[in-house]
């Protein structure tokens, strides 16, 4: 569907308003053949467009960026290989890359912080940083105040307790941990805000690529905790933003 | 720690206020030998006390109820066998039992709705009702406006779409589903509020007691979704309330 | 068995026709030492010969192509490395390669569309295309009318519903999806034709290389759905063809 | 929605036909509170209504039967406890129960065989009969010619080969097997019709409740095979009917 | 080997002492036909004899008790059904039963505390008590000073921290926890003594009968922790005793 | 096929002997409707007929026994409930039941020991006896000399080494063990005869119903070992007999 | 132990023969520091020495070969990288390499066929050849008559049946198959000799690296079958030889 | 926190001792932004600082080494890539690297053996050496007398029994084994000291990367055994040291 054409038709009285409304309700997808781009959310709430790059060819990614950029949207790309970014960067010099978290950002509009509080990203260890940073940059790009507190895992409980005031100042917490995944359980006893637990695939042996942390988080004896997929920093940052923006 | 004794000491000037405050901060546990009851949350925010009955003897459960009742708290018991409830009921005639969800409630104080919006509990099928109801009664007892929409699974997508206005009126959604667990993914495309996905053990064969639904929900291609443990209606209701009460 | 010898015997009246027929019924295998080529199906119904290339050496693959080509059959090769195809291409210049799906085709006879209806290949996302295309080219080469509808996953339910007329025009549907694998369940509520579900290994974390989608599809609450192996586009295309050709 | 009321409104010219059509398209669900009955399929194609009884209370099952019976539909109930059936039987004396497969049937209309060929149900062993019979009675009740061939597992390959003519007379085959689940692979080499494989939980030890047979069937080296959930005789019978009725 | 006969031979000078010693070194087993009782350890170090009752018939258990009692050993029975104990109790009135942990004890000799320090048994929740008590009574019966600290799970971290002095007074710690199994990790940061982690099958859903806690404990980010089998309180108590008795 | 009819035809010269032979070669199955009894093996080699009772109704089992008994075969039934045996016993008073292994035997012919050596059944513990005995009685009934050596698990290695002469006297060894399943590995270092390893489901916690022992046995570092299904004493006894009878 | 020194002592009458014999019985290991070479079996029965190369450094492998070669043994190396073999080949020009199965052989003595019959290696598909050949060369090198029958999987049952006479001429069968692993079950119905089943990791998707075939083979409904580890051609060849050499 | 500054404040009477003590109790962490270094243990007991290098960037590792070296601590790095070590080596020429176990060591202080006995590291095979050596060097660096006994797996039981005196001289045993993981069970029957079992990922096929050995060790029928994570040589060496230093 060509939205512009439709709006012109409305203006020219070729299409009446009700009928236009109907067409608009279900159809803000743009069909590229290999992909249906969803301009829906952005129209409604100023959200950026997001591309999950993993498993897509460079040509497809660039094709999608192109279409999105035409709308003047802010664009966020996750799991982006460095080589792919370098191609994007040549075409869009304002593109920025975060190496650890493999995120790229193209900012065409100012990002407005319209969250109601602060989102806190906590990681258990140094090796969890790539996932934690994916959550951090996602939430930030979606228009939130975000803070980081890293390497405060439960085996040194005082590292965590000494930061109690920072922890208790958050409206939403994203808790990122690998290995035994116990961080959210301890946090759950310290605060009353929602905690989004992100298991990471950090560890070895009977960790089974994050399964150990995932199961631990699902079985947390604390309340107020829910879990996203292993290594899914983006999902956690997105959900944190959704909660933080609730009126 | 004996809280009463402490307060008397304060009154009698045997203990100064700062020192009492210090003692109170970390210690609102009451030690029954076999259990440490946490009066913490209630003191702070009027939350009821919750007992997870499964795996506890009747004597232990009743002992805990007794101590909680002394405080005049509202009490919520989950996974409570009917026989256990009947014993409780004799001692506390104001106790109420919800058969499908195996929840009992003792109401000593009025429940104040201090949530900011409405929580909606959606179930995929009729067989998911016990879990969905556990979420429903939990959220209600914690002081929220809660609504139910049952048996609207994705294999009959119109049942879901026809209820779009109800769905879009919620501030938080709890989506309960067994089998292929696809309900949250479809909902994720319809709303922008947080969705708490609850996999149930409903199904057979390669369902593996809820594993199929759990994995599906963790892998949802929609954003704004997080997951709690299989059949954990209580956890979903509690988290929904936490989110709904965010200022 | 030596087929030539048998036919000579028939010619020389050493073997009568009935007896020769009997011998031929079960034995149209050609023994290459490392492989028994089955010319059976083609003799009966004009089907092409199929080579599953993965795990076979280039020499073996080319040896098999050679023998098949001698019969003048159409030849379909799946999971073929590009380097292998290049060797084949030098020997058989009419060979064609589909890069995404890693299929090669050698067409020695015209392909007759003798299916009774249309096969529709639907994919949930862009990353599922390699598998979806394997199904597409397989069904096409086996002599069917085939159509593609890609990137219409359930998280944007309207992308799917807007294509209802295409979906309802098919005689058989192949539904290809990774992640939570919910696509077949939603389709199952929209049509009354057989749906062949193909889980893909697309996704990460608790996807466990396609296990999440596989289990979801096996547990679908919709009727009329069956499942093939993870990433098995060929199997789905073949079965779709079998169904589409039922008189 | 009250369909009757709508139709009266049409008759009385209170509602015009187009608008009524619109309402009818998406809404042939009847809301019982705990269940949304789908009268959709039957309206369209004379299919019976189906109740999956497992996990539903007797009261709910009877309530649903009652509503369905009011429409004069044929009713099929699967996984029905004997005690439940006895209650149904008192209310509906024409109800019939198949003990092994735990199916009940209420026949209010004649069943028309409108399939194009014959469905054959094959089982590997005697212990697979409950699942095989579930497929048999389902396909039969949906209006198909169905035949059974039981206890012809692959360890005695001649039992199978001796029945080649029966096997080759079918338009669709349902192959039910537990243990190593090899039956569909052997059948796949003997026929060119679609084979629906049903793994059963028959076996012990490393069978892991049907997992062994399920994996074997998904990995079949034969073509033309797809798989349904463990012990899902109903799903196989339903899909077989769908294929058999393709024009 | 008949030990009695051997000793008589020694007494009668039919066998010299060295040769008898040799025979005795490897063979202090008593063959009951269905069981080889090992009197080895007790001879060496005064340990009691232990019977793992689960999966043994009452007759076998009583037969073994009888033989052990003849030696005047102390006897410990684990996983003993109450009915079995009642039969034992009639024959050996000095037998004592611990209901929660299903342990029975027959004390024929005084138990000497020859450990070097104190063993502390810590449990995460009330429902872990049966397993924790199995460890407690085992360690006690083997001759150790043992203390219990129950229901101090990590979701209420202050319950744990408030008991720091008790925790730091132990020479060996047994940490018993179900659900997310995080207790040993937190303890590992508080003490420098060996911690034996016991996962319990307490929990539901994605707990998978203790698998979640088992994996978490194996993946602990703290040092000084090792793990025994799920619910294996006996094994933990025995190992704790072994460590506590090291000179 | 009707065997009787065939033989009459032979007698009446309606069918010549060669042709009858041909028909008989592949078809010694007797079709009971619910079961195809295989008289094949017995005709060839005097083997008894075997019924796997688990999952079959009493009526089916008795019907099969009846047909087998008509042939005068020896009959072996495995996994037979005691109640079922009691019904059989009334009809066939010469039937004998082994309680631990749940085997019944009907002896109509003398059992000839035509094995070439001795089969030794070794069990790790007392709780493995039901499975070990299933192997023992199976091998014995098939006509072999069989010996038992029980409760000689690897944690008391001398129990095993002291029986070296018995162990080295066997032609085939069946090694039955649960828990860590290490018995076959140690045996593999002591003998040069084939060892058939049988994992049992004895154990708890992370035993996962015999999975631990199964995996251990499959990964044995010793040579000359192969494995049958968990708890499959019958399979081990049968295979041991097959090997022992090799000329 | 220094064997040479011992033999000199015997020669010089410093040690009597009985005592030397005793010492020799348990100790034919040669300690290289990083490995204990076992010369035991060869001393007894002329078996070659075997080196499992995978996971060992080239230096270690060559060091072990050196020590073995000093004894004049025949040497068999499995899972040997080609680069490693090339180093060996320079030092021992009589070394021979089988590329597909990655086996190397050094023949210092004639291989005597002292088996009693023929071993037959059967593979389901062309891709199973590396594993099947490992079994073939192992059995051959251990001194057996061995034959190969490849690519006769169950989906083309006549390929198998047409080779019935070869199949029935074997004394032991090694059946190698990936995917659904059904080959041994069908063979089990055709012969009465022991069948050693080898699951291979050939396949994709829900094959899970050979798990599907492994489970299928363990659950075979045929008798006389046992299973070795996934891809363990060596183990199967070794066991086949052990059985074939039974007197 | 800046410890030096605090101490100066104390010296200058700017901070009183009680208050300084309070600050010091919980806070010996040094915050590098990406990591919180814990100087706690070393302050207390002279332990070296340990860096788990896997998953950390070279820059981070070197940054941490730098901070630790400033304190003059001994430093142990595990799972260190050779390339990383070479960078470290240039900066700290006294750094030493153990290739097989990938450990690096920087010794700034003398290591004092303050253990009470000897730690023995036993491995089942040659391929387990990398993990066994990780335990060896860890225990040694922590200040213990440590001995090694390698390649004494259970399939050659005499290799083990011949070393009985070495085995019985240890105060703590670390038993490292892959494949079937039976080594600890046999050791458990020979000694009365604590055994720390380390499963390795050595093996193939149904070993599933160490799962087989892990499960076997958790299910050991011997007492006095506990288990650490797969391939976790460091954890075993650390725990062995903890036990060996118990007064």
PDB file of N, CA and C in Angstrom, chain F residues 68-92:
ATOM      1  N   UNK F  68      -0.817 -70.590  21.073  1.00  0.00           N
ATOM      2  CA  UNK F  68       0.530 -71.128  21.156  1.00  0.00           C
ATOM      3  C   UNK F  68       0.512 -72.527  21.759  1.00  0.00           C
ATOM      4  N   UNK F  69      -0.309 -72.678  22.779  1.00  0.00           N
ATOM      5  CA  UNK F  69      -0.365 -73.958  23.470  1.00  0.00           C
ATOM      6  C   UNK F  69      -0.856 -75.066  22.542  1.00  0.00           C
ATOM      7  N   UNK F  70      -1.749 -74.704  21.638  1.00  0.00           N
ATOM      8  CA  UNK F  70      -2.241 -75.692  20.673  1.00  0.00           C
ATOM      9  C   UNK F  70      -1.102 -76.316  19.881  1.00  0.00           C
ATOM     10  N   UNK F  71      -0.052 -75.543  19.641  1.00  0.00           N
ATOM     11  CA  UNK F  71       1.100 -76.059  18.895  1.00  0.00           C
ATOM     12  C   UNK F  71       1.984 -76.942  19.764  1.00  0.00           C
ATOM     13  N   UNK F  72       1.720 -76.947  21.076  1.00  0.00           N
ATOM     14  CA  UNK F  72       2.583 -77.698  21.975  1.00  0.00           C
ATOM     15  C   UNK F  72       3.910 -77.033  22.249  1.00  0.00           C
ATOM     16  N   UNK F  73       4.023 -75.742  21.929  1.00  0.00           N
ATOM     17  CA  UNK F  73       5.265 -75.010  22.183  1.00  0.00           C
ATOM     18  C   UNK F  73       5.471 -74.808  23.682  1.00  0.00           C
ATOM     19  N   UNK F  74       6.743 -74.572  24.033  1.00  0.00           N
ATOM     20  CA  UNK F  74       7.004 -73.964  25.331  1.00  0.00           C
ATOM     21  C   UNK F  74       6.680 -72.490  25.216  1.00  0.00           C
ATOM     22  N   UNK F  75       6.168 -71.891  26.283  1.00  0.00           N
ATOM     23  CA  UNK F  75       5.738 -70.493  26.228  1.00  0.00           C
ATOM     24  C   UNK F  75       6.392 -69.702  27.354  1.00  0.00           C
ATOM     25  N   UNK F  76       6.911 -68.527  26.998  1.00  0.00           N
ATOM     26  CA  UNK F  76       7.526 -67.634  27.983  1.00  0.00           C
ATOM     27  C   UNK F  76       6.780 -66.308  27.939  1.00  0.00           C
ATOM     28  N   UNK F  77       6.310 -65.843  29.095  1.00  0.00           N
ATOM     29  CA  UNK F  77       5.639 -64.532  29.151  1.00  0.00           C
ATOM     30  C   UNK F  77       6.439 -63.587  30.018  1.00  0.00           C
ATOM     31  N   UNK F  78       6.716 -62.373  29.519  1.00  0.00           N
ATOM     32  CA  UNK F  78       7.472 -61.412  30.328  1.00  0.00           C
ATOM     33  C   UNK F  78       6.593 -60.252  30.753  1.00  0.00           C
ATOM     34  N   UNK F  79       7.022 -59.551  31.800  1.00  0.00           N
ATOM     35  CA  UNK F  79       6.294 -58.399  32.356  1.00  0.00           C
ATOM     36  C   UNK F  79       4.816 -58.734  32.581  1.00  0.00           C
ATOM     37  N   UNK F  80       4.575 -59.839  33.231  1.00  0.00           N
ATOM     38  CA  UNK F  80       3.202 -60.315  33.435  1.00  0.00           C
ATOM     39  C   UNK F  80       2.723 -59.946  34.831  1.00  0.00           C
ATOM     40  N   UNK F  81       1.640 -59.197  34.895  1.00  0.00           N
ATOM     41  CA  UNK F  81       1.047 -58.877  36.200  1.00  0.00           C
ATOM     42  C   UNK F  81       0.659 -60.171  36.933  1.00  0.00           C
ATOM     43  N   UNK F  82       0.744 -60.142  38.262  1.00  0.00           N
ATOM     44  CA  UNK F  82       0.415 -61.340  39.036  1.00  0.00           C
ATOM     45  C   UNK F  82      -1.036 -61.757  38.791  1.00  0.00           C
ATOM     46  N   UNK F  83      -1.955 -60.796  38.732  1.00  0.00           N
ATOM     47  CA  UNK F  83      -3.374 -61.109  38.539  1.00  0.00           C
ATOM     48  C   UNK F  83      -3.572 -61.824  37.194  1.00  0.00           C
ATOM     49  N   UNK F  84      -2.865 -61.387  36.191  1.00  0.00           N
ATOM     50  CA  UNK F  84      -2.983 -62.049  34.891  1.00  0.00           C
ATOM     51  C   UNK F  84      -2.504 -63.487  34.999  1.00  0.00           C
ATOM     52  N   UNK F  85      -1.364 -63.654  35.670  1.00  0.00           N
ATOM     53  CA  UNK F  85      -0.844 -65.020  35.792  1.00  0.00           C
ATOM     54  C   UNK F  85      -1.841 -65.932  36.472  1.00  0.00           C
ATOM     55  N   UNK F  86      -2.518 -65.385  37.479  1.00  0.00           N
ATOM     56  CA  UNK F  86      -3.452 -66.245  38.208  1.00  0.00           C
ATOM     57  C   UNK F  86      -4.558 -66.758  37.280  1.00  0.00           C
ATOM     58  N   UNK F  87      -4.997 -65.925  36.358  1.00  0.00           N
ATOM     59  CA  UNK F  87      -5.989 -66.397  35.372  1.00  0.00           C
ATOM     60  C   UNK F  87      -5.381 -67.475  34.472  1.00  0.00           C
ATOM     61  N   UNK F  88      -4.166 -67.249  34.021  1.00  0.00           N
ATOM     62  CA  UNK F  88      -3.497 -68.228  33.164  1.00  0.00           C
ATOM     63  C   UNK F  88      -3.338 -69.546  33.911  1.00  0.00           C
ATOM     64  N   UNK F  89      -2.948 -69.430  35.167  1.00  0.00           N
ATOM     65  CA  UNK F  89      -2.659 -70.592  35.992  1.00  0.00           C
ATOM     66  C   UNK F  89      -3.871 -71.505  36.123  1.00  0.00           C
ATOM     67  N   UNK F  90      -5.040 -70.897  36.179  1.00  0.00           N
ATOM     68  CA  UNK F  90      -6.251 -71.722  36.299  1.00  0.00           C
ATOM     69  C   UNK F  90      -6.455 -72.557  35.044  1.00  0.00           C
ATOM     70  N   UNK F  91      -6.137 -71.983  33.886  1.00  0.00           N
ATOM     71  CA  UNK F  91      -6.325 -72.691  32.629  1.00  0.00           C
ATOM     72  C   UNK F  91      -5.173 -73.661  32.345  1.00  0.00           C
ATOM     73  N   UNK F  92      -3.969 -73.283  32.745  1.00  0.00           N
ATOM     74  CA  UNK F  92      -2.794 -74.109  32.464  1.00  0.00           C
ATOM     75  C   UNK F  92      -2.048 -74.355  33.766  1.00  0.00           C
TER      76      UNK F  92
END
